[in-house]
Coordinates of C-alpha atoms in Angstrom, one line a residue:
Chain A
X293 CA 40.3 -19.4 39.4
X294 CA 39.5 -23.1 39.7
X295 CA 41.5 -25.2 37.3
X296 CA 39.5 -25.9 34.1
X297 CA 36.8 -23.4 35.0
X298 CA 35.7 -20.5 32.8
X299 CA 35.3 -18.2 35.9
X300 CA 36.5 -18.2 39.5
X301 CA 34.2 -19.1 42.4
X302 CA 34.4 -15.5 43.6
X303 CA 33.2 -14.1 40.2
X304 CA 30.5 -16.7 40.1
X305 CA 29.2 -15.8 43.6
X306 CA 29.3 -12.1 42.7
X307 CA 27.3 -12.9 39.5
X308 CA 24.8 -14.9 41.4
X309 CA 24.3 -12.1 43.9
X310 CA 23.8 -9.6 41.1
X311 CA 21.4 -11.7 39.2
X312 CA 19.3 -12.9 42.2
X313 CA 19.5 -9.5 43.9
X314 CA 18.1 -7.7 40.9
X315 CA 15.4 -10.3 40.4
X316 CA 14.4 -10.1 44.1
X317 CA 14.2 -6.3 44.0
X318 CA 12.0 -6.5 40.9
X319 CA 9.7 -9.3 42.2
X320 CA 9.3 -8.1 45.8
X321 CA 9.7 -4.3 45.7
X322 CA 8.7 -1.6 43.2
X323 CA 12.4 -0.9 42.7
X324 CA 13.4 -2.9 39.7
X325 CA 17.0 -1.8 39.1
X326 CA 18.4 -1.0 35.6
X327 CA 20.3 -2.8 34.3
X328 CA 19.1 -6.1 35.8
X329 CA 18.8 -9.4 34.0
X330 CA 15.0 -9.7 33.7
X331 CA 12.6 -10.7 30.9
X332 CA 8.8 -10.0 30.8
X333 CA 6.9 -12.3 33.2
X334 CA 3.3 -13.1 33.3
X335 CA 0.2 -11.3 34.5
X336 CA -3.2 -12.1 35.9
X337 CA -4.7 -14.7 33.7
X338 CA -7.8 -13.6 31.8
X339 CA -11.0 -15.4 33.0
X340 CA -13.2 -17.0 30.3
X341 CA -16.8 -17.8 31.2
X342 CA -19.3 -19.1 28.6
X343 CA -17.0 -18.0 25.8
X344 CA -16.7 -14.5 27.3
X345 CA -13.3 -13.1 28.1
X346 CA -13.0 -10.4 30.8
X347 CA -10.0 -8.2 31.2
X348 CA -8.9 -4.7 32.3
X349 CA -7.4 -2.1 30.1
X350 CA -6.1 1.5 30.4
X351 CA -7.1 4.1 27.8
X352 CA -6.7 7.8 27.3
X353 CA -9.8 9.9 26.7
X354 CA -10.5 13.5 26.0
X355 CA -13.6 15.7 25.4
X356 CA -14.8 17.1 22.1
X357 CA -15.5 20.8 21.9
X358 CA -19.2 19.8 22.2
X359 CA -18.4 18.1 25.5
X360 CA -18.6 14.4 24.4
X361 CA -16.0 12.0 25.7
X362 CA -13.8 10.6 22.9
X363 CA -11.2 7.9 23.0
X364 CA -7.6 9.1 22.1
X365 CA -5.4 7.1 19.7
X366 CA -2.4 6.6 22.0
X367 CA 0.3 6.1 19.4
X368 CA -0.6 9.4 17.7
X369 CA -1.0 11.3 20.9
X370 CA 2.2 10.2 22.6
X371 CA 4.5 10.1 19.6
X372 CA 7.5 10.0 19.6
X373 CA 7.1 8.3 23.0
X374 CA 6.4 4.6 22.3
X375 CA 2.7 3.8 22.7
X376 CA 3.3 0.9 25.1
X377 CA 4.8 3.4 27.6
X378 CA 1.3 4.7 28.1
X379 CA 0.8 2.6 31.3
X380 CA 4.0 3.9 32.8
X381 CA 3.4 7.5 31.8
X382 CA -0.1 7.4 33.2
X383 CA 1.2 5.8 36.5
X384 CA 3.7 8.6 37.0
X385 CA 1.2 11.4 36.8
X386 CA 1.4 12.0 33.0
X387 CA 4.2 14.4 33.3
X388 CA 1.7 16.8 34.8
X389 CA 1.2 16.2 38.4
X390 CA 3.9 15.3 40.9
X391 CA 4.0 11.5 41.2
X392 CA 3.0 10.2 44.7
X393 CA 5.8 8.7 46.9
X394 CA 6.1 5.0 46.3
X395 CA 5.0 2.8 49.2
X396 CA 7.2 -0.2 50.0
X397 CA 6.2 -3.0 52.3
X398 CA 8.9 -5.4 53.3
X399 CA 7.3 -7.7 55.9
X400 CA 6.5 -5.6 58.9
X401 CA 8.5 -2.6 57.5
X402 CA 6.6 0.0 55.5
X403 CA 8.3 3.0 54.1
X404 CA 7.8 5.6 51.3
X405 CA 10.3 6.7 48.6
X406 CA 9.7 10.2 47.3
X407 CA 9.7 10.9 43.5
X408 CA 11.4 13.9 41.9
X409 CA 9.2 17.0 42.0
X410 CA 8.4 18.7 38.7
X411 CA 9.4 22.4 38.6
X412 CA 7.0 25.1 37.4
X413 CA 9.0 25.4 34.2
X414 CA 8.8 21.6 33.5
X415 CA 5.1 21.6 34.3
X416 CA 4.5 24.5 31.9
X417 CA 6.3 22.7 29.1
X418 CA 4.1 19.6 29.6
X419 CA 1.0 21.8 29.6
X420 CA 1.9 23.3 26.2
X421 CA 2.8 19.9 24.8
X422 CA -0.4 18.2 26.0
X423 CA -2.6 21.1 24.8
X424 CA -1.0 21.0 21.4
X425 CA -1.6 17.2 21.2
X426 CA -5.2 17.5 22.3
X427 CA -5.8 20.3 19.7
X428 CA -4.3 18.1 17.0
X429 CA -6.7 15.3 18.0
X430 CA -9.7 17.7 17.6
X431 CA -10.3 17.7 21.3
X432 CA -10.8 20.4 24.0
X433 CA -7.4 21.5 25.2
X434 CA -8.1 21.5 28.9
X435 CA -9.2 18.0 29.6
X436 CA -7.4 14.6 29.6
X437 CA -8.6 11.4 31.3
X438 CA -6.8 8.2 32.1
X439 CA -9.5 5.6 32.4
X440 CA -9.3 2.0 33.5
X441 CA -12.1 -0.2 32.2
X442 CA -13.2 -3.7 32.7
X443 CA -14.1 -5.1 29.3
X444 CA -16.1 -8.2 28.3
X445 CA -15.6 -9.7 24.8
X446 CA -17.5 -12.5 23.2
X447 CA -14.6 -14.6 21.9
X448 CA -16.5 -16.3 19.1
X449 CA -17.7 -13.1 17.4
X450 CA -14.9 -11.0 18.9
X451 CA -17.5 -8.4 19.8
X452 CA -17.4 -6.2 22.9
X453 CA -20.3 -7.0 25.2
X454 CA -19.8 -4.8 28.1
X455 CA -17.5 -2.1 29.4
X456 CA -17.4 -1.0 33.0
X457 CA -15.4 2.0 34.3
X458 CA -13.2 0.9 37.2
X459 CA -11.4 4.2 37.7
X460 CA -10.9 7.5 36.0
X461 CA -8.3 10.1 36.6
X462 CA -9.0 13.6 35.2
X463 CA -6.3 16.1 34.4
X464 CA -7.4 19.8 34.0
X465 CA -4.7 21.0 31.6
X466 CA -4.1 24.7 32.3
Chain B
X164 CA 36.1 -25.4 56.3
X165 CA 38.7 -26.1 53.6
X166 CA 36.7 -29.0 52.3
X167 CA 33.6 -26.9 52.1
X168 CA 35.5 -24.3 50.0
X169 CA 36.9 -27.0 47.9
X170 CA 33.5 -28.5 47.4
X171 CA 32.1 -25.2 46.2
X172 CA 35.1 -24.6 43.9
X173 CA 34.5 -28.0 42.4
X174 CA 30.8 -27.4 42.0
X175 CA 31.5 -24.0 40.3
X176 CA 34.1 -25.6 38.0
X177 CA 31.7 -28.4 37.0
X178 CA 29.0 -25.8 36.3
X179 CA 31.2 -23.7 34.0
X180 CA 32.7 -26.8 32.3
X181 CA 29.2 -27.9 31.3
X182 CA 28.3 -24.4 30.1
X183 CA 31.6 -24.2 28.1
X184 CA 30.9 -27.4 26.3
X185 CA 27.3 -26.4 25.5
X186 CA 28.2 -23.0 24.0
X187 CA 31.5 -23.6 22.2
X188 CA 31.9 -22.0 18.7
X189 CA 35.0 -20.9 16.9
X190 CA 36.5 -17.4 16.4
X191 CA 35.6 -17.4 12.6
X192 CA 31.9 -18.1 13.4
X193 CA 31.9 -15.4 16.0
X194 CA 33.3 -13.0 13.2
X195 CA 30.4 -14.0 11.0
X196 CA 28.0 -13.4 13.9
X197 CA 29.5 -10.0 14.5
X198 CA 29.0 -8.8 11.0
X199 CA 25.5 -10.3 10.8
X200 CA 24.4 -8.9 14.2
X201 CA 25.8 -5.4 13.6
X202 CA 24.3 -5.0 10.1
X203 CA 21.0 -6.4 11.2
X204 CA 20.9 -4.0 14.2
X205 CA 21.9 -1.0 12.0
X206 CA 19.1 -1.7 9.5
X207 CA 16.3 -3.1 11.8
X208 CA 17.0 -2.2 15.5
X209 CA 19.3 0.8 15.4
X210 CA 19.8 2.5 18.8
X211 CA 17.6 5.6 18.8
X212 CA 17.5 8.0 21.7
X213 CA 17.3 11.5 20.1
X214 CA 13.5 11.4 20.3
X215 CA 13.8 11.9 24.1
X216 CA 14.9 15.5 23.4
X217 CA 11.6 16.1 21.6
X218 CA 9.4 15.4 24.6
X219 CA 8.9 17.6 27.7
X220 CA 11.2 17.1 30.6
X221 CA 8.2 16.7 32.9
X222 CA 7.8 13.1 31.8
X223 CA 11.1 12.3 33.5
X224 CA 10.4 9.7 36.1
X225 CA 13.5 7.5 36.4
X226 CA 13.6 4.2 38.2
X227 CA 15.0 4.6 41.7
X228 CA 17.9 2.3 41.0
X229 CA 19.3 3.5 37.7
X230 CA 21.9 5.9 36.4
X231 CA 19.2 8.4 35.3
X232 CA 18.2 8.8 38.9
X233 CA 21.5 10.8 39.4
X234 CA 20.1 13.5 37.1
X235 CA 17.4 16.1 37.9
X236 CA 16.0 15.9 34.3
X237 CA 16.7 14.6 30.8
X238 CA 20.0 15.9 29.5
X239 CA 19.5 18.9 27.1
X240 CA 19.8 18.8 23.4
X241 CA 22.1 17.7 21.7
X242 CA 23.1 15.0 24.2
X243 CA 20.9 12.3 22.7
X244 CA 21.6 13.3 19.1
X245 CA 25.3 12.9 19.9
X246 CA 24.7 9.7 21.7
X247 CA 22.9 8.2 18.7
X248 CA 25.9 9.3 16.5
X249 CA 28.4 7.6 18.8
X250 CA 26.4 4.4 18.9
X251 CA 25.8 4.2 15.2
X252 CA 29.5 4.9 14.4
X253 CA 30.5 2.2 17.0
X254 CA 28.2 -0.3 15.3
X255 CA 29.9 0.3 11.9
X256 CA 33.3 0.0 13.5
X257 CA 32.2 -3.2 15.2
X258 CA 30.8 -4.6 12.0
X259 CA 34.1 -4.2 10.1
X260 CA 36.1 -5.0 13.1
X261 CA 38.0 -1.8 13.5
X262 CA 39.3 -1.2 17.0
X263 CA 36.6 -3.8 17.8
X264 CA 37.0 -4.1 21.6
X265 CA 37.3 -0.4 22.1
X266 CA 34.1 0.4 20.1
X267 CA 32.3 -2.6 21.7
X268 CA 33.0 -1.0 25.1
X269 CA 31.9 2.4 23.9
X270 CA 28.7 0.9 22.5
X271 CA 27.9 -1.0 25.7
X272 CA 28.4 2.1 27.9
X273 CA 26.4 4.3 25.5
X274 CA 23.5 1.8 25.3
X275 CA 23.3 1.6 29.1
X276 CA 23.2 5.4 29.4
X277 CA 20.7 5.8 26.6
X278 CA 18.4 3.1 27.9
X279 CA 18.6 4.4 31.5
X280 CA 17.0 7.6 30.2
X281 CA 14.6 5.8 27.8
X282 CA 13.2 3.8 30.7
X283 CA 12.5 7.0 32.7
X284 CA 8.9 7.1 31.5
X285 CA 7.6 4.8 34.2
X286 CA 8.4 1.6 32.4
X287 CA 11.6 -0.5 32.1
X288 CA 11.7 -2.5 28.9
X289 CA 13.3 -5.8 29.4
X290 CA 16.1 -5.5 26.9
X291 CA 18.8 -7.2 29.0
X292 CA 19.6 -9.7 26.2
X293 CA 20.7 -6.8 24.0
X294 CA 23.1 -5.5 26.7
X295 CA 24.2 -9.0 27.7
X296 CA 25.4 -9.9 24.2
X297 CA 27.4 -6.8 23.9
X298 CA 29.0 -7.3 27.3
X299 CA 29.7 -11.0 26.4
X300 CA 31.2 -10.0 23.1
X301 CA 33.4 -7.4 24.8
X302 CA 34.8 -10.2 26.9
X303 CA 34.9 -12.7 24.0
X304 CA 36.8 -10.1 21.8
X305 CA 34.7 -10.9 18.7
X306 CA 37.0 -8.9 16.5
X307 CA 39.9 -11.4 16.6
X308 CA 39.0 -12.9 13.3
X309 CA 37.5 -11.6 10.0
X310 CA 38.2 -8.0 10.9
X311 CA 40.2 -5.0 10.0
X312 CA 42.1 -5.5 13.2
X313 CA 43.1 -8.9 12.1
X314 CA 43.9 -7.7 8.6
X315 CA 46.2 -5.0 10.0
X316 CA 47.9 -7.4 12.3
X317 CA 46.5 -5.6 15.4
X318 CA 45.3 -8.9 16.9
X319 CA 48.2 -10.1 19.0
X320 CA 48.5 -13.8 19.6
X321 CA 47.4 -14.5 23.1
X322 CA 47.3 -17.7 25.1
X323 CA 44.1 -16.5 26.8
X324 CA 42.2 -15.6 23.5
X325 CA 40.4 -18.9 23.4
X326 CA 39.5 -18.8 27.1
X327 CA 38.1 -15.3 26.7
X328 CA 36.0 -16.4 23.7
X329 CA 34.6 -19.2 25.8
X330 CA 34.0 -16.9 28.8
X331 CA 32.0 -14.5 26.7
X332 CA 29.8 -17.2 25.1
X333 CA 29.4 -19.0 28.4
X334 CA 28.5 -15.8 30.3
X335 CA 25.9 -14.8 27.7
X336 CA 24.3 -18.2 27.7
X337 CA 24.0 -18.1 31.5
X338 CA 22.5 -14.5 31.4
X339 CA 20.1 -15.6 28.7
X340 CA 19.0 -18.7 30.7
X341 CA 18.6 -16.7 33.9
X342 CA 16.6 -14.0 32.1
X343 CA 14.3 -16.7 30.7
X344 CA 13.9 -18.1 34.2
X345 CA 12.8 -14.7 35.5
X346 CA 10.1 -14.7 32.9
X347 CA 9.1 -18.3 33.5
X348 CA 8.8 -18.2 37.3
X349 CA 6.0 -15.6 37.6
X350 CA 4.2 -17.2 34.7
X351 CA 4.4 -20.6 36.5
X352 CA 2.9 -19.0 39.7
X353 CA 0.1 -17.2 37.9
X354 CA -0.7 -19.4 34.8
X355 CA -0.1 -23.0 35.9
X356 CA -3.7 -23.7 37.1
X357 CA -4.9 -26.6 34.9
X358 CA -8.0 -24.6 34.4
X359 CA -9.5 -24.1 30.9
X360 CA -11.6 -21.2 32.1
X361 CA -8.5 -18.9 32.4
X362 CA -5.8 -18.0 30.0
X363 CA -2.4 -16.5 30.6
X364 CA -1.6 -15.9 26.9
X365 CA -4.8 -13.7 26.6
X366 CA -3.5 -11.3 29.4
X367 CA -0.8 -10.4 26.9
X368 CA -3.3 -10.2 24.1
X369 CA -6.5 -8.4 25.0
X370 CA -5.2 -5.5 27.1
X371 CA -2.5 -4.6 24.5
X372 CA -4.9 -4.9 21.6
X373 CA -7.3 -2.6 23.4
X374 CA -4.8 0.0 24.6
X375 CA -2.3 0.2 21.8
X376 CA -4.0 -1.5 18.9
X377 CA -2.0 -4.7 18.3
X378 CA -4.1 -6.2 15.5
X379 CA -1.6 -7.2 12.9
X380 CA -0.4 -10.5 11.3
X381 CA -2.4 -13.4 12.9
X382 CA -3.6 -11.4 15.9
X383 CA -7.2 -11.6 14.8
X384 CA -7.1 -15.4 15.0
X385 CA -6.2 -15.5 18.7
X386 CA -9.7 -15.1 20.1
X387 CA -10.9 -18.0 17.9
X388 CA -8.1 -20.4 19.0
X389 CA -9.4 -23.5 20.8
X390 CA -9.3 -23.1 24.6
X391 CA -7.1 -26.1 24.9
X392 CA -4.6 -24.6 22.5
X393 CA -4.5 -21.4 24.6
X394 CA -3.9 -23.4 27.8
X395 CA -1.2 -25.4 26.1
X396 CA 0.3 -22.0 25.0
X397 CA 0.5 -21.1 28.7
X398 CA 2.3 -24.3 29.6
X399 CA 4.6 -24.2 26.6
X400 CA 5.8 -20.7 27.5
X401 CA 6.5 -21.8 31.1
X402 CA 8.2 -25.0 30.0
X403 CA 10.5 -23.2 27.6
X404 CA 11.4 -20.4 30.0
X405 CA 12.1 -22.7 32.9
X406 CA 14.2 -25.1 30.9
X407 CA 17.0 -22.9 29.7
X408 CA 19.5 -24.0 32.4
X409 CA 18.6 -27.7 31.9
X410 CA 19.4 -27.4 28.2
X411 CA 22.5 -25.4 28.9
X412 CA 23.8 -27.9 31.4
X413 CA 22.6 -30.8 29.3
X414 CA 24.7 -30.6 26.2
X415 CA 25.6 -28.5 23.1
X416 CA 22.9 -30.5 21.2
X417 CA 20.1 -29.7 23.8
X418 CA 21.1 -26.1 24.1
X419 CA 20.9 -25.6 20.3
X420 CA 17.5 -27.4 20.3
X421 CA 16.3 -25.1 23.1
X422 CA 17.4 -22.0 21.2
X423 CA 15.5 -23.3 18.2
X424 CA 12.3 -23.7 20.2
X425 CA 12.9 -20.2 21.8
X426 CA 13.1 -18.8 18.3
X427 CA 9.9 -20.5 17.3
X428 CA 8.3 -19.0 20.5
X429 CA 9.4 -15.5 19.5
X430 CA 8.1 -15.9 15.9
X431 CA 4.7 -17.1 17.3
X432 CA 4.7 -14.1 19.8
X433 CA 5.3 -11.8 16.8
X434 CA 2.6 -13.4 14.7
X435 CA -0.1 -13.6 17.3
X436 CA 0.6 -11.1 20.1
X437 CA 2.4 -8.6 17.9
X438 CA 5.3 -8.5 20.4
X439 CA 8.6 -8.3 18.4
X440 CA 11.7 -9.7 20.1
X441 CA 14.0 -9.0 17.2
X442 CA 17.1 -8.0 19.2
X443 CA 16.9 -11.2 21.2
X444 CA 16.4 -13.4 18.1
X445 CA 19.5 -12.1 16.5
X446 CA 21.7 -12.9 19.5
X447 CA 20.9 -16.7 19.3
X448 CA 23.0 -16.9 16.1
X449 CA 26.1 -16.3 18.3
X450 CA 25.9 -20.1 18.9
X451 CA 25.8 -21.1 15.3
X452 CA 28.7 -22.8 13.5
X453 CA 28.5 -20.5 10.4
X454 CA 30.8 -22.7 8.4
X455 CA 28.6 -25.8 8.7
X456 CA 25.1 -24.4 9.2
X457 CA 24.9 -21.4 6.8
X458 CA 24.8 -21.9 3.1
X459 CA 28.1 -20.7 1.6
X460 CA 29.2 -20.1 5.2
X461 CA 32.7 -21.4 4.5
X462 CA 33.1 -18.9 1.7
X463 CA 31.9 -16.2 4.1
X464 CA 34.5 -17.1 6.6
X465 CA 37.3 -17.0 4.0
X466 CA 35.8 -13.8 2.5
X467 CA 36.0 -11.9 5.8
X468 CA 39.7 -12.4 5.9
X469 CA 40.1 -10.3 2.8
X470 CA 39.9 -6.5 2.4
X471 CA 37.2 -6.4 -0.4
X472 CA 34.7 -8.2 1.8
X473 CA 35.4 -5.9 4.7
X474 CA 35.1 -2.9 2.5
X475 CA 31.7 -4.3 1.4
X476 CA 30.7 -4.7 5.1
X477 CA 31.8 -1.1 5.7
X478 CA 29.7 0.3 2.8
X479 CA 26.6 -1.7 3.8
X480 CA 26.8 -0.8 7.5
X481 CA 27.9 2.7 6.8
X482 CA 25.0 3.4 4.5
X483 CA 22.5 2.4 7.2
X484 CA 24.3 4.6 9.8
X485 CA 24.4 7.5 7.4
X486 CA 20.7 7.2 6.6
X487 CA 19.9 7.3 10.4
X488 CA 22.1 10.2 11.0
X489 CA 20.8 12.3 8.1
X490 CA 17.1 11.6 9.1
X491 CA 17.7 12.3 12.7
X492 CA 20.1 15.2 12.6
X493 CA 18.9 16.9 9.4
X494 CA 15.1 16.2 9.4
X495 CA 14.7 15.8 13.2
X496 CA 12.7 12.5 12.9
X497 CA 13.8 8.9 12.7
X498 CA 13.2 5.4 13.9
X499 CA 15.0 2.2 14.7
X500 CA 14.4 0.9 11.2
X501 CA 15.9 2.1 7.9
X502 CA 13.2 3.5 5.6
X503 CA 10.4 3.1 8.1
X504 CA 8.8 6.1 9.7
X505 CA 8.8 6.2 13.5
X506 CA 5.0 6.1 14.0
X507 CA 2.5 3.3 13.9
X508 CA 3.5 2.4 10.4
X509 CA 7.0 1.9 11.7
X510 CA 5.7 -0.5 14.4
X511 CA 4.0 -2.6 11.7
X512 CA 7.1 -2.7 9.6
X513 CA 9.0 -3.9 12.7
X514 CA 6.5 -6.8 13.1
X515 CA 7.1 -7.9 9.5
X516 CA 10.8 -7.5 9.7
X517 CA 10.9 -9.6 12.9
X518 CA 8.8 -12.3 11.2
X519 CA 11.2 -12.5 8.2
X520 CA 14.4 -12.4 10.3
X521 CA 12.8 -14.7 12.8
X522 CA 12.1 -17.3 10.2
X523 CA 15.6 -17.0 8.8
X524 CA 17.1 -17.5 12.3
X525 CA 14.8 -20.4 12.8
X526 CA 16.0 -22.1 9.7
X527 CA 19.6 -21.4 10.7
X528 CA 19.1 -22.9 14.1
X529 CA 17.2 -25.9 12.8
X530 CA 20.2 -26.6 10.5
X531 CA 22.6 -26.0 13.4
X532 CA 20.6 -28.3 15.7
X533 CA 20.4 -31.0 13.0
X534 CA 24.1 -30.8 12.5
X535 CA 24.8 -31.1 16.2
X536 CA 22.5 -34.1 16.5
X537 CA 23.7 -35.9 13.4
X538 CA 27.4 -35.0 13.9
X539 CA 29.7 -37.8 15.0
X540 CA 30.8 -36.1 18.2
X541 CA 28.9 -33.9 20.6
X542 CA 31.5 -31.9 22.5
X543 CA 29.5 -32.5 25.6
X544 CA 30.1 -36.3 25.3
X545 CA 33.8 -35.8 25.5
X546 CA 35.8 -36.2 28.7
X547 CA 35.0 -34.2 31.7
X548 CA 37.5 -31.5 31.0
X549 CA 36.8 -31.4 27.3
X550 CA 39.2 -32.2 24.4
X551 CA 42.6 -30.6 23.9
X552 CA 42.2 -27.7 21.5
X553 CA 44.5 -25.2 20.0
X554 CA 43.7 -21.5 20.2
X555 CA 44.5 -19.0 17.5
X556 CA 48.1 -18.6 18.8
X557 CA 48.6 -22.3 18.4
X558 CA 49.0 -22.9 22.1
X559 CA 47.4 -26.1 23.4
X560 CA 44.9 -25.6 26.2
X561 CA 43.0 -28.0 28.3

């Protein structure tokens, strides 16, 4: 250790490699390690034109027994899973389908990392759980949709002006 | 080659000397912080992983680079119930300072294991500050004063005790400043556009309000905020998050001022965006001189050297731990907050608790910053190597 220093040069270099390495993986690949020293960053700024804000949002939808689409209250539906995990849960196949291999591009190199497959037993457990949750929400037990919308809001009145569906992933729960 | 090595050694030594001078607090203040932190965590942010056993294993999608990836699925019941128990008991032992280092180590390992599985739902929460403070306090040995260990004479005099305390605090400050930097850099890239027709702050507001219903406290005022204020919010967040190292390498005064502004930032986030950073707020009080900045702080320091106060700490912290264990093990429910259900209502309680504690921490840090700026000597203005000080064993160091 250098005289009068809290930590040695060797420790400091190791710390720098750990900190910068973790951050580099998180910023430039889909493989953010845990634990890494990271705090929540930014996101695409919301454009505002003539007092109208436009943004994208992910929501869960089901069908009523009459066949109408109905928005699901995420916190009730996912509990005890924290509601803000909804984006991650949706991205990883909602515990129902096998997640797709993750594509990684590092300059000219492109490779895919496979995700763990869900066994028949695991899938069955998810089906029962989802059906129960849909039933509790008064919805048909065989249909769940993860929908990405583009929403326009008039900021002065805080009223929704338009909603455009960008994508919709349907899960047949059976 | 030798001169290059010497140059780097010198640079590293200068860096850590500056960090040391900016983060210095005494062992007694660290004891007060330990009690405050552990009790606050037990009541308002208790580790809670047993809910994972109540969801289907099919949701298991661990990050590629994490401990959980070594497992094919979530560990079966009663793994997480037992983990909760170990963590809660560790917190009580840490609060009273019983086998403090040992239980701090257990708590750190348990927290990493639990969080590795909790973040296996396709999202990693950025709770590094929570882990960093425990690691730092493990190094700092925060049970050397005001603890059962000290009362029973288990704390052996050590010439390295003061160095370890400084190492812990210095390392935590560096991890905190780096963490803030990782938040500030992407914001600077995306948000710094000098364009009133875009808002970075709103990208944290509208999508979350829409998806998970964050509409509490002052959230409804956000859309009506002047455009210029929203833009200044973008730049304020960036400036704060990028300036951690500047403040840390500046002086003890600047670092306390930066922590005060960071606390205000978290309180505003809680009020407007409904994002509670309670665990992070609590850690900032590690840099408070509790004797000077806390009302009756001197009495608190003296009180913690006596058995009745430590019994009181044990009863208060034990009651919270017992509550959590009964609710989780007996009733199969639970949450991170005492007396709050673990559903949406619990989330709202969390926002209010964060507001109240956030304001208390803000007042504490304003007093600390004021004391640092009005005090006759700022440690950072002392000589390059710092003043000669005595550690607990009476040995003079640097």
